[in-house]
Amino acid sequence: MAIRALSDRVISLIAAGEVIVRPASAMRELVENSLDASATRVAVRIEGGGASLIEVEDDGIGIVADELALAVARHATSKLRDDDIESISTMGFRGEALAAMGAVSHLTVASRAKDSEHGASISVNYGKSEEMRPLAMAQGTKVSLQDLFAKVPARLKFLKKPQTENGHHLDALQRLAIAFPDVVFSLHFDGKQKLMLPASDVAARVRQILGEELMDNSLLCEGGRDHSHVKGYASLPTYSAASSSLLYCYVNRRPVRDRLVTAAVRAAYGDSLPRGRHPMGVLFLSIASEWVDMNVHPTKAEVRFRDPYGVRTLIVHTIRDAIMRGGARVASSVHERAAAIVHKTKAPPPTPASMPARRSSQPMDDTPSLPLVMSSQPSPPPPPDDMTVSPQDTTPLTQSPLGDAVAQIHDMYIVAQSARGMVLVDQHAAHERIVYEKLKEQWRAGEVTSHALLVPVVVHMARAEQMALLRAKEMLSKWGFAVDEFGKEAITVRTVPHLLKDVAIEKLIKELAQCLLPDGSDDEKQRAEEQIERMQEAVLSLVACHGSVRAGRVMNKSEMNALLRSIEQTPLAAQCNHGRPVYVEFSSQQLGRFFDRH
Ligand code: ADP
Ligand code: MG
C-alpha cells in the first residue's frame, strides 16, 4: 500500500488519545492551564462523570480575543519563548490539549483578558471551528467540554460509570490542589458541591485533603543537594498503606507518578516497612529546570531526570533521616487499633434498647484470663545486671516514654506503666531491631568481631546457593563470616560473627545462601549498589533474628527496663526488622473506656 500522510483529523484523534486518557485527564489539563494563567480561584463542574460536561472556570489572565482561535489550534502555546525548551516553569507547553479536546467534544472557550473591555468565545465542534462571538464576562477563562467522545464510539465505550470517573476527577483535582494551596478550588458533581478548598498554606491544605490522622502520623522531611531540593511529609513506618496511591509526589509543583520517585521513597523505609506495604505522604521535589525534562509524557505523569541517581539518593537520605530522627514512635493508629481489638473482645452483642447502657453489672465471662507474673509491688532498686540502666538517669522511670516495667506475661510481652497510661512491648520484636541497629553501627565502624570455630563446619547445599555465597565472600568477611569453597556443592565455615557463636551454624548458613540468591529482578535501573544494599540488609536481618532474645525467655525487671530504655534510644525501634510494631500504648482514657469509666 502506498504511504500517505495522516489527515489532520486522524492526527488530532491520535493526540486526543494520548492527552485525554479519561475525562479526568481533560479536566486536569484545563485546571493546569488555569494555574499557568495565575488564577486565584478555580471552579470545576462535572456532569455525568465528565461525559456530559467538564467545565473549568478561572479568574486568571485570560486570552485576548485575537488569540482565541490560536489557543484551540494544534501545537499552539504561549508558554514557550524562542524555542527555549530547556527552561519551562509552567505546567507544560505541548500546546495540544485544547486542540485535542476540540477534536473529541463540543469545546467552548470563553475568555476575557486582563485589560480587554469585554470577552469573546469560540467553539470547536468535533474538529470544526465555529464563529467567534463577543461576550460580556468578568476577567478570566471558562472552558467547557460537552458530550465528550459522543461522536467517537471507539472511545465512548471505554468510559466507566460516572461514579468511577468522578473518583478520578476528585483524585486529580486534589493532587493539583496540594501543590497550589494559595488557590481556592471548588468541585461540583452534577450540581452538588464535592470539594471546597479555601486558600491556605501547604500544611493546612495537606491536612484538609489527606486528613488529620495521616498528618498526625507523619514526619516532616526536608533536604537538598546540587540542583535539587526535597520537602514533604512522610508517614511513620507503622502507618502504611496497601498501595502507593496515597503517596503524592510532585516535581516542580507538578503532580507526577514517577517510578523512580516512588521507588526511592519506598527504599528510604527499607526494612522498617513490611513487604507489600507502602508509605503515604506528600513529597515536593524542586529541580533546576535544566536538570529535568517535564515533557516526555503526553499526560505529563512521568518525567526524565538528568541525574536520576542523585535524585534517588536525595530522596532516600532525606526521608531516612526524618525517620531516624522520629525515633521509636509507633503510629497512633496502631494504639487505637489495639484498643479497638480489646474493646471488641470484651463487648457483648449489640445492646437491645431495653437494656441499660452501662454494662458494669454484667459478668465478665468473656474476658480471657491472663496468667500474670507480677513483680513485687514497690520495687527495690534493680540488682546490678549486665543489662542495667545507666546510673546518671535519675528521672522516675514512669516519666520515660515507655515507662517502668511491671510484669512480663507469657514470657513474651512486657507490661509497663507510663505517665500516659500503659505500654505493652513485644520483647522479641524489640530486641531484634536493637541488635540489628547495633550490628549496623558496628559494621559501619568496621568493628564486627568474628569468632573462630574450633573445627570448620561443612555445609552442603545446591550449587546455585554455593555460588551465591562465594560471590558474596568479601562482603561476608566484613560481617565476620569466613567461608570457603568445598567441592561442588558445599562450603566450609571457619568463623562466624561473635554474636552468633552459639547458634546452629548450618541452618543459619543455609538461610544466608537463600537470601543471597539473585532475586530475579533484572531491572536495569536497580544498580549494583542497591543490590548489595539489599543483600546486606537481608544478611543483617537474619543475623539479628538469630542473635536476639526469643519470645519465651523469662526476663527480670531490670532486664525489662533496660530493654525499654534501649528501645527509646534506638532509631527505628518502633518497628521490628519485618516492619511490625514493637509496642502498643493504651492511654489512661482508653484504659478507662475498657471498663466503661467514661
Ligand atoms: P499549552 O497549555 O501546552 O500551552 P493548551 O492547548 O493547553 O496548550 O493551551 C493553549 C494556549 O491557550 C496556552 O498556551 C494559553 O496561552 C492559552 N490558554 C489555555 N487555557 C487558558 C486559561 N485558562 N487562561 C489563559 N490562557 C489559557
Ligand atoms: Mg495546557
Coordinates of C-alpha atoms in Angstrom, one line a residue, residues 271-518:
D271 CA 13.2 -2.9 56.3
S272 CA 11.1 -0.7 58.5
L273 CA 8.0 -1.4 56.4
P274 CA 6.6 -4.9 56.0
R275 CA 6.8 -6.4 52.5
G276 CA 4.0 -5.3 50.3
R277 CA 3.2 -2.1 52.4
H278 CA 3.7 1.4 51.1
P279 CA 4.4 4.7 52.6
M280 CA 1.9 7.6 52.4
G281 CA 2.5 11.3 52.4
V282 CA 3.5 14.2 50.2
L283 CA 6.8 14.9 48.6
F284 CA 7.7 18.1 46.7
L285 CA 10.9 17.9 44.6
S286 CA 12.2 21.1 43.2
I287 CA 14.8 20.7 40.5
A288 CA 16.5 23.3 38.3
S289 CA 14.7 23.2 35.0
E290 CA 17.8 22.2 33.0
W291 CA 18.1 19.1 35.2
V292 CA 14.7 17.7 34.4
D293 CA 12.6 17.1 31.3
M294 CA 8.9 17.5 32.2
N295 CA 7.6 17.0 28.7
V296 CA 8.4 13.4 27.9
H297 CA 5.0 12.1 28.6
P298 CA 1.7 13.1 26.9
T299 CA -0.2 13.3 30.2
K300 CA 3.0 14.6 31.9
A301 CA 2.8 11.9 34.6
E302 CA 6.4 10.8 34.2
V303 CA 9.5 13.0 34.0
R304 CA 13.0 12.4 33.0
F305 CA 15.8 13.3 35.4
R306 CA 19.2 14.2 34.1
D307 CA 20.8 12.8 37.2
P308 CA 18.4 10.0 38.3
Y309 CA 20.8 8.5 40.8
G310 CA 21.3 11.9 42.5
V311 CA 17.6 12.4 42.8
R312 CA 17.2 8.9 44.3
T313 CA 20.0 9.5 46.8
L314 CA 18.5 12.8 47.9
I315 CA 15.0 11.3 48.5
V316 CA 16.3 8.2 50.3
H317 CA 18.6 10.2 52.6
T318 CA 16.1 12.9 53.4
I319 CA 13.3 10.6 54.3
R320 CA 15.6 8.1 56.1
D321 CA 17.0 11.0 58.2
A322 CA 13.5 12.0 59.1
I323 CA 12.5 8.5 60.1
M324 CA 15.7 8.1 62.2
R325 CA 15.1 11.5 63.9
G326 CA 11.5 10.4 64.6
G327 CA 12.9 7.8 66.9
A328 CA 10.8 5.0 68.4
R329 CA 7.4 6.4 67.6
V330 CA 4.6 4.0 66.8
A331 CA 1.7 5.4 64.8
S332 CA -1.3 6.4 66.9
S333 CA -3.5 4.2 64.7
V334 CA -1.7 1.1 66.0
H335 CA -2.6 2.0 69.5
E336 CA -6.2 2.8 68.5
R337 CA -6.5 -0.5 66.6
A338 CA -5.2 -2.3 69.6
A339 CA -7.7 -0.5 71.8
A340 CA -10.5 -1.4 69.4
I341 CA -9.5 -5.0 69.4
V342 CA -9.6 -5.1 73.2
H343 CA -13.0 -3.4 73.1
K344 CA -14.3 -5.9 70.6
T345 CA -13.2 -8.8 72.7
K346 CA -15.0 -7.6 75.7
A347 CA -18.1 -6.0 74.2
P348 CA -21.3 -8.1 74.4
P349 CA -23.5 -8.3 71.4
P350 CA -25.3 -5.1 70.5
T351 CA -27.3 -3.8 73.5
P352 CA -31.1 -4.0 73.0
A353 CA -32.8 -0.7 73.7
S354 CA -34.4 -2.0 76.9
M355 CA -31.0 -2.9 78.5
P356 CA -29.1 -0.3 80.5
A357 CA -26.3 1.2 78.6
R358 CA -23.8 0.6 81.3
R359 CA -22.5 -3.0 81.3
S360 CA -20.6 -2.9 84.5
S361 CA -23.0 -5.2 86.3
Q362 CA -22.7 -7.9 83.7
P363 CA -20.4 -10.9 84.5
M364 CA -17.1 -10.5 82.6
D365 CA -17.2 -14.2 81.5
D366 CA -15.9 -13.4 78.0
T367 CA -12.7 -11.8 79.3
P368 CA -9.8 -14.0 78.8
S369 CA -7.8 -14.6 82.0
L370 CA -4.1 -13.9 81.5
P371 CA -1.6 -15.6 83.9
L372 CA 0.2 -12.6 85.3
V373 CA 3.7 -12.7 86.7
M374 CA 3.6 -9.7 88.9
S375 CA 6.8 -8.3 90.2
S376 CA 6.6 -7.4 93.9
Q377 CA 4.9 -4.0 94.3
P378 CA 7.1 -1.0 95.3
S379 CA 10.2 -2.5 93.7
P380 CA 13.6 -2.1 95.3
P381 CA 16.4 -0.7 93.1
P382 CA 17.2 -3.2 90.4
P383 CA 20.1 -5.5 91.2
P384 CA 23.3 -5.0 89.2
D385 CA 23.0 -6.8 86.0
D386 CA 24.7 -6.7 82.6
M387 CA 21.6 -5.0 81.2
T388 CA 21.0 -2.3 83.8
V389 CA 20.0 1.3 83.2
S390 CA 22.7 4.0 83.2
P391 CA 23.0 5.3 86.8
Q392 CA 23.0 9.0 85.9
D393 CA 19.4 8.6 84.8
T394 CA 17.6 10.0 87.8
T395 CA 14.1 10.8 86.4
P396 CA 11.4 8.3 87.7
L397 CA 11.1 5.5 85.2
T398 CA 7.4 6.2 84.7
Q399 CA 8.3 9.5 83.2
S400 CA 10.2 7.8 80.3
P401 CA 8.0 7.4 77.2
L402 CA 7.8 3.6 77.6
G403 CA 7.5 3.8 81.3
D404 CA 8.5 1.4 84.1
A405 CA 8.3 -2.4 83.6
V406 CA 5.9 -4.0 86.0
A407 CA 5.4 -7.5 84.6
Q408 CA 6.2 -10.0 81.9
I409 CA 3.4 -12.1 80.5
H410 CA 3.6 -15.4 78.6
D411 CA 7.3 -14.9 78.6
M412 CA 6.7 -12.8 75.5
Y413 CA 5.4 -9.4 76.4
I414 CA 6.5 -6.7 78.8
V415 CA 3.8 -4.7 80.6
A416 CA 5.0 -1.2 81.6
Q417 CA 3.3 1.7 83.4
S418 CA 4.0 5.1 81.9
A419 CA 2.8 8.6 82.8
R420 CA 0.4 8.5 79.9
G421 CA -1.0 5.0 80.6
M422 CA 0.1 1.5 79.9
V423 CA 2.6 0.1 77.4
L424 CA 2.7 -3.4 76.1
V425 CA 6.0 -4.5 74.4
D426 CA 6.8 -7.4 72.1
Q427 CA 10.2 -8.4 73.6
H428 CA 11.5 -10.3 70.6
A429 CA 10.5 -7.7 68.1
A430 CA 12.1 -5.0 70.2
H431 CA 15.3 -6.9 70.8
E432 CA 15.6 -7.9 67.2
R433 CA 15.6 -4.3 66.0
I434 CA 18.0 -3.2 68.7
V435 CA 20.5 -5.9 67.8
Y436 CA 20.1 -5.1 64.1
E437 CA 20.8 -1.4 64.5
K438 CA 23.7 -2.2 66.8
L439 CA 25.2 -4.5 64.2
K440 CA 24.8 -1.9 61.5
E441 CA 26.7 0.6 63.6
Q442 CA 29.5 -1.9 64.4
W443 CA 29.7 -2.8 60.7
R444 CA 29.9 0.9 59.6
A445 CA 32.7 1.4 62.1
G446 CA 34.4 -1.7 60.9
E447 CA 34.1 -3.2 64.4
V448 CA 32.4 -6.6 63.8
T449 CA 34.3 -9.2 65.8
S450 CA 34.4 -12.7 64.5
H451 CA 34.6 -15.9 66.4
A452 CA 36.8 -18.7 65.1
L453 CA 35.2 -22.1 65.1
L454 CA 37.3 -24.9 66.7
V455 CA 36.5 -27.2 63.8
P456 CA 35.4 -25.7 60.5
V457 CA 31.8 -26.6 59.7
V458 CA 30.9 -28.1 56.4
V459 CA 27.5 -27.1 55.0
H460 CA 26.1 -28.9 52.0
M461 CA 23.8 -27.0 49.6
A462 CA 22.8 -26.6 46.0
R463 CA 25.4 -25.4 43.5
A464 CA 23.5 -22.1 42.9
E465 CA 23.5 -21.4 46.6
Q466 CA 27.1 -22.2 46.9
M467 CA 27.9 -19.8 44.1
A468 CA 25.8 -17.1 45.7
L469 CA 27.7 -17.4 48.9
L470 CA 31.1 -17.4 47.3
R471 CA 30.2 -14.4 45.2
A472 CA 29.4 -12.5 48.4
K473 CA 32.6 -13.9 50.2
E474 CA 34.2 -10.5 50.6
M475 CA 31.1 -8.8 51.9
L476 CA 30.5 -11.8 54.3
S477 CA 34.0 -11.5 55.7
K478 CA 33.3 -7.9 56.7
W479 CA 30.4 -9.3 58.7
G480 CA 32.6 -11.8 60.4
F481 CA 31.9 -14.9 58.3
A482 CA 34.9 -16.7 56.7
V483 CA 33.6 -19.2 54.1
D484 CA 35.5 -21.3 51.5
E485 CA 34.6 -23.5 48.6
F486 CA 34.4 -27.2 49.4
G487 CA 33.8 -29.4 46.4
K488 CA 31.0 -28.5 44.1
E489 CA 28.0 -28.5 46.4
A490 CA 29.3 -27.5 49.9
I491 CA 31.2 -24.8 51.7
T492 CA 33.2 -24.7 54.9
V493 CA 32.7 -22.1 57.5
R494 CA 35.8 -21.0 59.6
T495 CA 34.5 -18.0 61.5
V496 CA 31.1 -16.5 62.4
P497 CA 30.2 -13.1 64.0
H498 CA 30.8 -13.2 67.7
L499 CA 27.2 -12.6 68.4
L500 CA 26.3 -15.9 66.6
K501 CA 28.9 -18.1 68.2
D502 CA 26.2 -20.2 69.9
V503 CA 23.6 -20.6 67.2
A504 CA 23.0 -23.5 64.9
I505 CA 25.5 -22.7 62.1
E506 CA 24.3 -25.0 59.4
K507 CA 20.7 -23.6 59.5
L508 CA 22.0 -20.1 59.6
I509 CA 24.3 -20.5 56.6
K510 CA 21.6 -22.2 54.5
E511 CA 19.2 -19.3 55.2
L512 CA 22.1 -16.9 54.3
A513 CA 22.6 -18.6 51.0
Q514 CA 18.9 -18.3 50.3
C515 CA 18.8 -14.6 50.8
L516 CA 21.9 -14.1 48.7
L517 CA 20.4 -15.8 45.7
P518 CA 19.7 -13.2 42.9

